[in-house]
Short mmCIF file of C-alpha atoms in Angstrom, two decimals:
data_model
loop_
_atom_site.label_atom_id
_atom_site.label_comp_id
_atom_site.label_asym_id
_atom_site.label_seq_id
_atom_site.Cartn_x
_atom_site.Cartn_y
_atom_site.Cartn_z
CA MET A 208 89.84 53.57 30.73
CA PHE A 209 90.27 56.96 32.19
CA GLU A 210 93.44 57.40 30.28
CA GLN A 211 91.49 56.56 26.88
CA ILE A 212 88.59 58.84 27.79
CA ALA A 213 91.11 61.34 28.44
CA PHE A 214 92.75 60.72 25.34
CA TYR A 215 89.92 60.81 22.91
CA PHE A 216 88.37 64.12 24.78
CA PHE A 217 91.93 65.79 24.58
CA SER A 218 92.23 64.41 20.81
CA VAL A 219 88.48 66.01 19.65
CA ALA A 220 89.14 69.46 21.74
CA THR A 221 92.88 69.89 20.26
CA ILE A 222 91.29 69.09 16.46
CA VAL A 223 88.49 71.28 17.00
CA LEU A 224 90.05 73.85 18.71
CA PHE A 225 92.84 74.47 16.02
CA LEU A 226 90.13 74.21 13.35
CA ILE A 227 88.44 76.98 14.87
CA THR A 228 91.89 79.04 14.65
CA ALA A 229 92.30 78.38 11.02
CA PHE A 230 88.83 79.11 9.82
CA SER A 231 87.63 81.46 12.37
CA LYS A 232 87.46 84.95 10.75
CA ASN A 233 87.29 86.94 14.18
CA VAL A 234 90.72 87.86 15.67
CA LEU A 235 89.50 86.86 19.17
CA TYR A 236 88.10 83.67 18.45
CA ALA A 237 91.24 82.53 16.66
CA MET A 238 93.61 83.30 19.28
CA SER A 239 91.63 82.15 22.26
CA ALA A 240 91.21 78.91 20.23
CA LEU A 241 94.98 78.65 19.48
CA ALA A 242 95.59 79.30 23.39
CA ALA A 243 93.10 76.56 24.61
CA GLY A 244 94.55 74.42 22.18
CA MET A 245 98.23 74.84 23.29
CA VAL A 246 96.89 73.89 26.67
CA MET A 247 94.92 70.80 25.36
CA ILE A 248 98.21 69.26 23.89
CA SER A 249 99.91 69.69 27.33
CA GLY A 250 97.16 67.25 28.15
CA PHE A 251 98.59 64.45 26.12
CA PHE A 252 102.08 64.92 27.90
CA PHE A 253 100.31 64.47 31.16
CA LEU A 254 98.70 60.97 29.72
CA LEU A 255 102.19 59.99 28.67
CA ASP A 256 103.82 60.56 32.07
CA ALA A 257 105.85 63.05 30.55
CA ASP A 258 104.86 65.66 33.31
CA PHE A 259 107.54 68.12 32.66
CA LEU A 260 107.17 68.64 29.31
CA GLY A 261 103.61 69.07 29.81
CA ALA A 262 104.11 71.78 32.31
CA VAL A 263 106.70 73.44 30.12
CA GLN A 264 104.15 73.34 27.36
CA LEU A 265 101.89 75.06 29.48
CA VAL A 266 104.27 77.73 30.75
CA VAL A 267 106.02 78.45 27.41
CA TYR A 268 102.84 78.64 25.08
CA VAL A 269 100.65 80.61 27.58
CA GLY A 270 103.42 83.46 27.66
CA ALA A 271 104.08 83.32 23.53
CA VAL A 272 99.82 83.43 22.87
CA MET A 273 99.95 86.20 25.42
CA ALA A 274 102.36 88.08 23.26
CA LEU A 275 100.54 87.38 20.37
CA TYR A 276 97.42 88.81 21.79
CA ALA A 277 99.07 92.08 22.47
CA PHE A 278 99.55 92.56 18.68
CA GLY A 279 96.48 91.34 17.76
CA MET A 280 95.10 94.26 20.10
CA MET A 281 97.18 96.74 18.37
CA PHE A 282 96.20 95.58 14.69
CA PHE A 283 92.38 94.51 14.61
CA ASP A 284 89.28 94.94 16.04
CA ALA A 285 88.62 92.09 18.28
CA THR A 286 84.79 92.48 17.95
CA LYS A 287 84.50 92.66 13.89
CA ASP A 288 85.42 90.06 11.49
CA VAL A 289 88.42 90.24 9.46
CA LYS A 290 88.49 90.78 5.38
CA GLU A 291 90.75 87.98 4.42
CA LYS A 292 92.68 88.90 1.19
CA ASN A 293 93.31 85.68 -1.04
CA ALA A 294 96.12 87.02 -3.23
CA SER A 295 97.08 83.98 -5.17
CA THR A 296 95.25 80.67 -5.08
CA THR A 297 98.23 78.64 -6.70
CA LEU A 298 100.13 79.50 -3.31
CA VAL A 299 97.46 78.45 -1.27
CA VAL A 300 96.80 75.03 -3.34
CA LEU A 301 100.83 74.60 -3.03
CA LEU A 302 100.92 75.38 0.73
CA GLY A 303 97.71 72.79 1.38
CA GLY A 304 98.94 70.03 -0.60
CA SER A 305 102.79 69.85 0.99
CA VAL A 306 100.86 70.11 4.33
CA ALA A 307 98.97 67.32 3.52
CA LEU A 308 101.89 65.51 2.19
CA LEU A 309 103.75 66.21 5.19
CA LEU A 310 100.88 65.08 7.37
CA THR A 311 100.83 61.36 5.36
CA LEU A 312 104.42 61.07 5.61
CA ILE A 313 104.21 61.78 9.66
CA PHE A 314 101.29 59.29 9.89
CA ILE A 315 103.40 56.71 7.88
CA ALA A 316 106.58 57.13 10.14
CA PRO A 317 105.65 54.88 13.14
CA ILE A 318 104.97 51.91 10.55
CA LEU A 319 108.32 52.73 9.05
CA GLY A 320 110.28 53.35 12.41
CA ALA A 321 108.82 50.07 14.20
CA ASN A 322 111.77 48.23 14.33
CA ILE A 323 113.95 51.47 15.68
CA GLU A 324 115.33 50.88 18.84
CA ALA A 325 115.79 53.68 21.35
CA SER A 326 119.95 54.21 21.50
CA TYR A 327 119.55 56.05 24.77
CA PRO A 328 116.70 54.36 26.62
CA PRO A 329 115.55 56.53 29.69
CA LEU A 330 117.54 55.66 32.93
CA GLU A 331 115.68 53.70 35.43
CA GLY A 332 114.15 55.64 38.43
CA ALA A 333 115.55 59.07 37.14
CA THR A 334 112.59 61.75 37.48
CA ASN A 335 111.27 63.34 34.40
CA PRO A 336 113.04 66.54 34.57
CA GLN A 337 116.56 64.63 35.58
CA SER A 338 115.69 62.62 31.77
CA VAL A 339 115.34 65.63 30.18
CA GLY A 340 118.62 67.02 31.66
CA LEU A 341 120.77 64.09 30.93
CA ILE A 342 119.79 63.83 27.27
CA LEU A 343 119.90 67.55 26.96
CA PHE A 344 123.32 68.05 28.18
CA THR A 345 124.72 65.16 26.60
CA LYS A 346 123.55 63.88 23.39
CA TYR A 347 121.78 67.32 22.33
CA LEU A 348 124.56 69.62 23.94
CA ILE A 349 125.54 71.30 20.62
CA PRO A 350 121.97 71.78 19.05
CA PHE A 351 121.56 73.22 23.16
CA GLU A 352 124.10 75.64 22.85
CA VAL A 353 123.29 76.58 19.29
CA ALA A 354 119.84 77.32 20.33
CA ALA A 355 120.85 79.37 23.16
CA LEU A 356 123.43 81.47 21.09
CA MET A 357 120.73 82.14 18.63
CA LEU A 358 117.96 83.46 21.04
CA LEU A 359 120.97 85.57 22.41
CA VAL A 360 121.80 87.06 18.88
CA ALA A 361 117.41 87.58 18.59
CA MET A 362 117.21 89.30 22.10
CA ILE A 363 120.32 91.70 21.05
CA ALA A 364 118.58 92.39 17.70
CA GLY A 365 115.54 92.70 19.61
CA ILE A 366 116.78 95.56 22.04
CA ILE A 367 118.89 97.14 19.26
CA LEU A 368 115.46 97.60 16.94
CA ALA A 369 113.39 98.71 19.69
CA GLY A 370 115.50 100.66 22.13
CA LYS A 371 116.47 103.62 20.05
CA LYS A 372 115.01 106.27 22.20
CA MET A 373 115.60 104.06 25.15
CA ASP A 374 117.57 106.87 27.18
CA ILE A 375 114.66 109.34 26.71
CA SER A 376 112.10 109.65 29.43
CA LEU A 377 108.47 109.17 27.99
CA THR A 378 107.41 112.24 29.19
CA ASP A 379 110.13 114.30 27.49
CA ILE A 380 109.05 112.47 24.17
CA GLU A 381 105.44 113.22 25.13
CA GLU A 382 106.33 116.99 25.22
CA ASP A 383 108.12 116.89 21.74
CA ILE A 384 105.12 115.46 20.41
CA ALA A 385 102.90 118.42 21.64
CA ILE A 386 105.59 120.76 20.49
CA SER A 387 105.80 119.72 17.14
CA GLU A 388 101.55 119.70 16.93
CA GLU A 389 101.91 123.41 18.06
CA GLU A 390 104.67 124.01 15.13
CA GLU A 391 102.31 122.22 12.78
CA MET A 392 99.60 124.31 13.88
CA ILE A 393 101.41 127.66 13.38
CA LEU A 394 102.47 126.40 9.70
CA ASP A 395 98.94 125.66 9.02
CA GLU A 396 97.76 129.12 9.75
CA LYS A 397 100.34 130.66 7.96
CA ASP A 398 99.26 128.25 5.12
CA GLY A 399 95.72 129.86 5.43
CA GLU A 400 97.23 133.30 5.56
CA LYS A 401 98.73 132.57 1.76
CA MET B 67 85.06 51.86 41.83
CA ASP B 68 88.55 52.03 42.79
CA PRO B 69 88.83 53.30 46.35
CA LEU B 70 91.60 55.62 45.50
CA MET B 71 89.29 57.06 42.59
CA ILE B 72 86.41 58.00 45.26
CA GLY B 73 89.08 59.38 47.39
CA ILE B 74 90.25 61.85 44.60
CA ILE B 75 86.58 62.78 43.76
CA ILE B 76 86.03 63.27 47.61
CA LYS B 77 89.32 65.55 47.66
CA ILE B 78 87.75 67.47 44.82
CA VAL B 79 84.76 68.25 46.04
CA LEU B 80 86.39 69.15 49.67
CA VAL B 81 88.89 71.37 48.06
CA LEU B 82 86.67 73.12 45.79
CA ALA B 83 83.70 73.77 48.41
CA ILE B 84 86.37 74.72 51.40
CA VAL B 85 88.43 77.23 48.89
CA SER B 86 85.23 78.68 47.41
CA ALA B 87 83.93 79.13 51.01
CA LEU B 88 87.12 80.57 52.09
CA ALA B 89 87.36 82.94 48.77
CA GLY B 90 84.02 84.71 50.08
CA PHE B 91 84.92 84.80 53.71
CA GLY B 92 88.17 86.55 52.34
CA THR B 93 86.45 89.60 50.99
CA TYR B 94 84.93 89.96 54.36
CA LEU B 95 88.63 89.40 56.12
CA GLU B 96 89.91 92.25 53.84
CA ARG B 97 86.93 94.77 54.21
CA LYS B 98 87.24 94.18 58.13
CA VAL B 99 91.12 94.28 58.10
CA LEU B 100 91.65 97.26 55.92
CA ALA B 101 88.78 99.16 57.93
CA TYR B 102 90.52 98.48 60.78
CA MET B 103 93.90 99.91 59.23
CA GLN B 104 92.12 103.09 58.40
CA ARG B 105 90.09 103.62 61.56
CA ARG B 106 86.88 102.65 60.67
CA ILE B 107 84.47 99.76 61.50
CA GLY B 108 84.12 98.04 58.30
CA PRO B 109 81.07 96.00 57.80
CA ALA B 110 79.28 95.69 60.96
CA HIS B 111 75.31 95.67 60.47
CA VAL B 112 74.30 92.14 58.76
CA GLY B 113 74.64 89.69 61.68
CA PRO B 114 77.18 89.88 64.69
CA LEU B 115 80.40 91.80 63.89
CA GLY B 116 78.78 92.20 59.92
CA LEU B 117 79.81 88.44 59.64
CA LEU B 118 76.60 87.81 57.65
CA GLN B 119 77.65 90.41 55.02
CA ILE B 120 78.87 87.77 53.11
CA VAL B 121 75.63 85.93 52.68
CA ALA B 122 74.07 89.59 51.85
CA ASP B 123 77.04 89.86 49.04
CA GLY B 124 76.03 86.52 47.91
CA ILE B 125 72.37 86.91 47.18
CA LYS B 126 73.03 90.68 45.73
CA LEU B 127 75.56 88.57 43.24
CA LEU B 128 73.17 85.93 42.28
CA THR B 129 70.05 88.12 42.06
CA LYS B 130 71.59 91.02 39.88
CA GLU B 131 70.74 90.70 35.98
CA ASP B 132 73.24 89.16 34.14
CA ILE B 133 74.09 91.86 31.27
CA ILE B 134 75.87 90.94 28.17
CA PRO B 135 76.93 94.05 26.16
CA GLN B 136 75.12 94.69 22.80
CA ASN B 137 78.43 94.89 20.63
CA ALA B 138 80.32 92.12 22.89
CA ASN B 139 81.60 89.00 21.24
CA ARG B 140 79.16 86.88 23.28
CA ILE B 141 80.89 83.41 23.80
CA ILE B 142 84.37 84.89 24.97
CA PHE B 143 82.59 87.42 26.97
CA MET B 144 80.48 84.60 29.12
CA ILE B 145 83.48 82.10 29.10
CA ALA B 146 86.23 84.82 30.23
CA PRO B 147 85.07 84.69 34.23
CA ALA B 148 85.20 80.92 34.08
CA VAL B 149 88.65 80.83 32.82
CA THR B 150 89.78 82.70 35.85
CA ALA B 151 88.03 80.78 38.02
CA ALA B 152 88.50 77.23 36.89
CA THR B 153 92.60 77.90 36.79
CA ALA B 154 92.63 79.07 40.09
CA PHE B 155 91.07 75.84 41.28
CA ILE B 156 93.01 73.71 38.86
CA ALA B 157 96.22 75.22 40.44
CA LEU B 158 95.31 73.67 43.60
CA SER B 159 94.81 70.40 42.44
CA ALA B 160 98.83 69.67 42.50
CA VAL B 161 99.00 71.31 46.02
CA PRO B 162 99.67 68.88 48.85
CA LEU B 163 97.30 69.80 51.39
CA PHE B 164 96.62 67.28 54.29
CA PRO B 165 98.30 63.87 55.02
CA THR B 166 96.76 61.18 53.12
CA PHE B 167 94.16 59.17 55.10
CA THR B 168 91.36 56.56 54.61
CA ILE B 169 87.70 56.88 55.38
CA PRO B 170 86.73 54.18 58.31
CA THR B 171 84.78 51.49 56.42
CA SER B 172 82.03 52.10 58.75
CA PHE B 173 80.82 55.05 56.73
CA PRO B 174 77.85 54.30 54.25
CA LEU B 175 78.57 54.24 50.17
CA ILE B 176 82.31 56.19 50.87
CA GLY B 177 83.69 53.88 53.62
CA GLY B 178 87.15 52.51 52.58
CA ALA B 179 87.97 55.01 50.19
CA ILE B 180 91.58 56.31 50.12
CA VAL B 181 91.57 60.33 50.16
CA PRO B 182 95.24 61.31 48.86
CA SER B 183 97.27 64.20 50.22
CA THR B 184 97.68 65.69 46.44
CA ILE B 185 94.84 65.48 43.99
CA ALA B 186 96.96 65.06 41.19
CA ASP B 187 100.05 63.37 42.55
CA ILE B 188 102.37 65.04 39.77
CA ASN B 189 106.37 65.08 40.74
CA ILE B 190 106.79 68.77 38.82
CA GLY B 191 104.07 70.77 41.12
CA ILE B 192 105.80 73.77 41.32
CA LEU B 193 106.14 74.25 37.34
CA PHE B 194 102.50 73.02 37.01
CA MET B 195 101.18 75.71 39.31
CA LEU B 196 103.21 78.44 37.75
CA GLY B 197 101.83 77.49 34.38
CA VAL B 198 98.20 76.96 35.29
CA MET B 199 98.27 80.17 37.32
CA GLY B 200 99.64 82.04 34.45
CA SER B 201 96.97 81.10 31.88
CA GLY B 202 94.54 82.18 34.54
CA LEU B 203 95.44 85.91 33.48
CA TYR B 204 93.75 84.84 30.31
CA GLY B 205 90.62 85.52 32.36
CA PRO B 206 90.86 89.19 32.45
CA LEU B 207 92.57 89.35 28.73
CA LEU B 208 89.78 87.82 27.19
CA ALA B 209 86.85 89.52 28.97
CA GLY B 210 88.69 93.21 28.03
CA MET B 211 89.01 92.19 24.61
CA ALA B 212 85.21 90.73 24.52
CA GLN B 213 83.49 93.62 26.00
CA ALA B 214 83.64 96.56 23.19
CA ASN B 215 84.35 98.71 25.83
CA LYS B 216 87.55 101.22 25.65
CA TRP B 217 88.32 100.78 29.16
CA GLY B 218 88.33 96.76 28.65
CA ILE B 219 90.84 97.42 26.38
CA LEU B 220 92.92 98.94 28.09
CA GLY B 221 92.13 96.80 31.01
CA SER B 222 93.41 93.58 29.03
CA ALA B 223 96.63 95.42 27.63
CA ARG B 224 97.51 96.15 30.91
CA THR B 225 96.79 92.05 31.66
CA ALA B 226 99.41 91.57 28.87
CA VAL B 227 102.30 94.09 29.98
CA GLN B 228 101.56 93.05 33.84
CA PHE B 229 101.79 89.18 32.63
CA LEU B 230 105.16 89.69 30.54
CA SER B 231 106.66 91.58 33.38
CA TYR B 232 106.02 89.48 36.32
CA GLU B 233 106.45 85.82 35.13
CA VAL B 234 109.92 86.16 34.51
CA ILE B 235 110.65 87.24 37.93
CA THR B 236 108.23 84.24 39.31
CA GLY B 237 110.34 81.75 37.57
CA LEU B 238 113.95 82.73 38.31
CA SER B 239 113.30 83.71 42.25
CA LEU B 240 111.94 79.80 42.32
CA LEU B 241 114.81 78.88 40.50
CA ALA B 242 117.32 79.24 43.37
CA PRO B 243 115.38 77.35 45.91
CA ILE B 244 114.48 74.65 43.28
CA MET B 245 118.45 74.34 42.79
CA LEU B 246 118.89 74.03 46.44
CA VAL B 247 116.21 71.41 46.98
CA GLY B 248 117.04 69.58 43.68
CA SER B 249 113.44 68.82 42.96
CA LEU B 250 110.44 70.36 41.54
CA SER B 251 108.01 68.57 43.89
CA LEU B 252 106.19 70.63 46.55
CA LEU B 253 106.62 66.91 48.81
CA ASP B 254 110.32 67.18 48.56
CA PHE B 255 110.29 70.83 49.42
CA ASN B 256 108.27 70.25 52.44
CA ASN B 257 110.47 67.40 53.38
CA ALA B 258 113.83 69.53 53.01
CA GLN B 259 112.25 72.02 55.90
CA THR B 260 111.57 69.52 58.85
CA GLY B 261 114.23 70.23 60.71
CA GLY B 262 112.53 73.26 62.65
CA VAL B 263 112.42 77.24 61.92
CA GLY B 264 116.69 77.01 61.34
CA SER B 265 116.02 74.60 58.38
CA TRP B 266 113.71 77.01 56.32
CA ILE B 267 114.67 77.96 52.94
CA LEU B 268 113.73 81.22 54.02
CA TRP B 269 117.33 81.87 55.97
CA GLN B 270 119.20 80.73 52.64
CA GLN B 271 117.31 82.39 49.78
CA PRO B 272 115.75 85.57 51.68
CA VAL B 273 116.35 87.40 48.07
CA ALA B 274 114.33 84.66 46.29
CA PHE B 275 111.76 84.98 48.88
CA ILE B 276 110.99 88.40 48.74
CA LEU B 277 111.37 88.49 44.94
CA PHE B 278 108.84 85.57 45.13
CA LEU B 279 106.19 87.55 47.07
CA ILE B 280 106.37 90.81 44.93
CA ALA B 281 105.88 88.42 41.69
CA GLY B 282 103.17 86.80 43.65
CA PHE B 283 101.65 89.94 44.30
CA ALA B 284 101.65 90.91 40.74
CA GLU B 285 100.15 87.48 39.50
CA THR B 286 96.91 87.83 42.06
CA ASN B 287 96.53 91.60 41.03
CA ARG B 288 96.94 92.75 44.56
CA THR B 289 97.23 96.50 44.88
CA PRO B 290 100.66 97.61 44.40
CA PHE B 291 100.21 96.08 41.21
CA ASP B 292 96.62 96.54 40.74
CA LEU B 293 96.75 97.60 37.33
CA LEU B 294 94.29 95.78 35.75
CA GLU B 295 91.35 97.25 37.52
CA HIS B 296 92.65 100.47 38.58
CA GLU B 297 89.58 102.16 39.56
CA ALA B 298 91.32 105.73 39.29
CA GLU B 299 92.40 105.69 36.08
CA ILE B 300 90.17 102.92 34.34
CA VAL B 301 86.84 102.57 35.58
CA SER B 302 87.14 98.99 36.32
CA GLY B 303 89.09 97.91 33.85
CA TYR B 304 88.59 94.51 32.21
CA ALA B 305 85.43 94.25 34.61
CA THR B 306 83.74 97.18 33.48
CA GLU B 307 80.96 95.47 31.69
CA TYR B 308 80.56 92.59 33.96
CA SER B 309 77.55 92.32 36.67
CA GLY B 310 76.06 89.59 38.99
CA MET B 311 77.67 86.08 39.14
CA ARG B 312 80.18 86.37 36.15
CA TRP B 313 81.37 89.50 37.97
CA GLY B 314 81.75 87.17 41.20
CA MET B 315 83.58 84.43 39.45
CA PHE B 316 86.39 86.89 38.72
CA PHE B 317 86.57 87.54 42.37
CA ILE B 318 86.38 84.00 43.53
CA GLY B 319 89.10 83.37 41.49
CA GLU B 320 91.13 86.45 42.58
CA TYR B 321 90.87 85.37 46.11
CA ALA B 322 91.54 81.49 45.37
CA ASN B 323 94.96 82.86 43.67
CA MET B 324 95.63 84.72 46.69
CA ILE B 325 95.50 81.50 49.00
CA THR B 326 97.33 79.47 46.57
CA ILE B 327 100.09 82.07 46.64
CA SER B 328 99.96 81.97 50.13
CA ILE B 329 100.14 77.84 50.10
CA MET B 330 103.17 78.07 47.68
CA ALA B 331 105.04 80.77 49.85
CA SER B 332 104.55 78.42 53.07
CA LEU B 333 105.30 75.46 51.13
CA ILE B 334 108.38 76.54 49.48
CA PHE B 335 110.00 78.80 51.67
CA VAL B 336 108.98 78.45 55.48
CA GLY B 337 108.56 74.79 56.17
CA GLY B 338 105.16 74.07 54.75
CA TYR B 339 103.49 71.41 57.12
CA ALA B 340 106.45 70.34 59.35
CA PRO B 341 105.71 70.45 63.11
CA LEU B 342 106.82 73.76 64.64
CA GLY B 343 108.07 72.94 68.13
CA PHE B 344 104.82 71.89 70.39
CA ILE B 345 102.42 73.09 67.48
CA PRO B 346 101.40 70.44 64.98
CA GLY B 347 101.91 70.31 61.30
CA TRP B 348 98.52 71.18 60.25
CA ILE B 349 97.99 73.81 62.66
CA ALA B 350 101.09 75.36 61.64
CA ILE B 351 100.61 75.49 57.80
CA ILE B 352 97.10 77.27 58.57
CA LEU B 353 99.00 79.65 60.52
CA LYS B 354 101.38 80.63 58.09
CA ILE B 355 98.60 80.76 55.25
CA SER B 356 96.90 82.94 56.98
CA PHE B 357 100.09 85.18 57.75
CA PHE B 358 100.52 85.43 54.04
CA PHE B 359 96.88 86.19 53.28
CA PHE B 360 96.92 88.73 56.06
CA LEU B 361 100.20 90.28 54.44
CA MET B 362 98.26 90.73 51.06
CA LEU B 363 95.59 92.76 52.90
CA TRP B 364 98.46 95.06 54.84
CA VAL B 365 100.53 96.04 51.84
CA ARG B 366 97.33 97.02 50.06
CA ALA B 367 96.47 99.10 53.13
CA SER B 368 100.04 100.47 53.13
CA TRP B 369 100.95 101.32 49.57
CA PRO B 370 99.58 103.18 46.62
CA HIS B 371 99.14 101.91 43.08
CA VAL B 372 102.21 101.70 40.76
CA ARG B 373 101.82 102.98 37.27
CA PRO B 374 102.02 100.32 34.54
CA ASP B 375 105.54 101.53 33.16
CA GLN B 376 106.73 101.52 36.68
CA LEU B 377 105.70 97.86 36.56
CA MET B 378 107.89 97.28 33.77
CA TRP B 379 110.46 99.27 34.71
CA PHE B 380 110.84 97.73 38.54
CA CYS B 381 110.48 94.22 37.16
CA TRP B 382 112.70 94.06 34.10
CA LYS B 383 115.33 96.56 35.34
CA VAL B 384 115.30 96.05 38.80
CA LEU B 385 114.26 92.84 39.76
CA MET B 386 115.29 90.59 37.30
CA PRO B 387 118.90 91.40 37.25
CA ILE B 388 118.56 90.64 41.08
CA ALA B 389 116.85 87.40 40.28
CA VAL B 390 119.72 86.39 37.68
CA ILE B 391 122.55 87.41 39.90
CA ASN B 392 120.84 85.81 43.10
CA VAL B 393 120.43 82.34 40.95
CA MET B 394 124.33 82.88 39.75
CA ILE B 395 125.36 82.77 43.55
CA THR B 396 123.51 80.17 44.54
CA GLY B 397 124.60 77.79 41.62
CA ILE B 398 128.43 78.88 42.37
CA VAL B 399 127.53 77.97 46.03
CA VAL B 400 125.68 74.70 45.11
CA MET B 401 128.90 73.67 42.84
CA ILE B 402 131.22 74.31 45.78
#
């Protein structure tokens, strides 16, 4: 009984929260609903006895959405609504239609796949992290390694993009700006004299 | 109802009541310990030794007006303190605190209920606690962004910075002991260290222990990394606009988190509730938790604040390489 109550609670909460994410014009509401929805999704993993995946969902998405907040803080005023620009109706219809089609396919998939048998059934007695590790380092070893390599590439690219002035101390950079502002003022004064 | 279900509910009520009472008592202890370290007396007027100061503070917090600023985002502003307090207690749900026991059937109503040692018996307790405590930082973040106040925005920006800095260290520092024990369950950690002081993981992983403590201080906003509400720089940071019980909830959450980190440190590194010579297990773990709690106050009295850029530099350029090297050495040793 408790599992059913929990399941319906988590499903309703997830759907409502993600609807808020999609439809709210306030950055703060949208992002908070996104974070809360991610936490609610981890509830499904716990209900399915996939404790490890549930905790990973928590750890990973809490950090990821926190980074999103950092960007939101820089770009938007959190207390005001954002004016959305709707550039092309065709694009919206196309994207919305394809998402609807995709959802229909996802809902049909369990019916189509009812007679599929698992070729790698979970080991008896293995705990959660152990079975994840076994399947990750046997069947899915190559995708795992490729993903690791991609992440490494992305990390190096990020460091190169962000780290142009990394060897200069922050205080020196501020002094540079101060000097250039002084120079600008001098230039402005000269302009005024002309 | 199922006797186990009744037991779980009893345990939840017990943990909530005891930990929130301890959180209140923690504020008194902190003021008293800091006072003695700074050659003052601390709270002394209300009750014997100032012990009733907690009650006075509680009355003050409860009767204060709950102000919501005009331009603030009302809903988020009101939810944010609850996030901090709730996650602090949710994290405690995965901690094994006392052995399982059955309430005698002679009790009315609740007789025969089985009270489990862990509220939620999941076998990945460490990861769950890290995740939930991490999401606790959403409290300060949302509070700062919702209150339409520049100090609050600065506080929440610092929250994001602090979270992204320490989270890596916590994970990597715990990875080495996890590799040694081969489990993510706090019970297994406790059972791996039952052989007295010599079997503590502290001796095998001193580096991981120090890294975990440093990251734990950052996780609970304790003083060397007290960036979110640094009075000297940003007034009160994320808590600037809060008053009354909403402000109080942030602090219940902070003290509950301090207790959780102390419990984690004692379970993972110094033997948990294994009996220690002639000291029975439950006294041993209370002593260890108290020591770690005291250590946090001690450090607060001894060290100044750091700047946000110093924290980032320290976490990413000093602690993270050390943690990675520690994990690699542990891996090689485990393989051999």
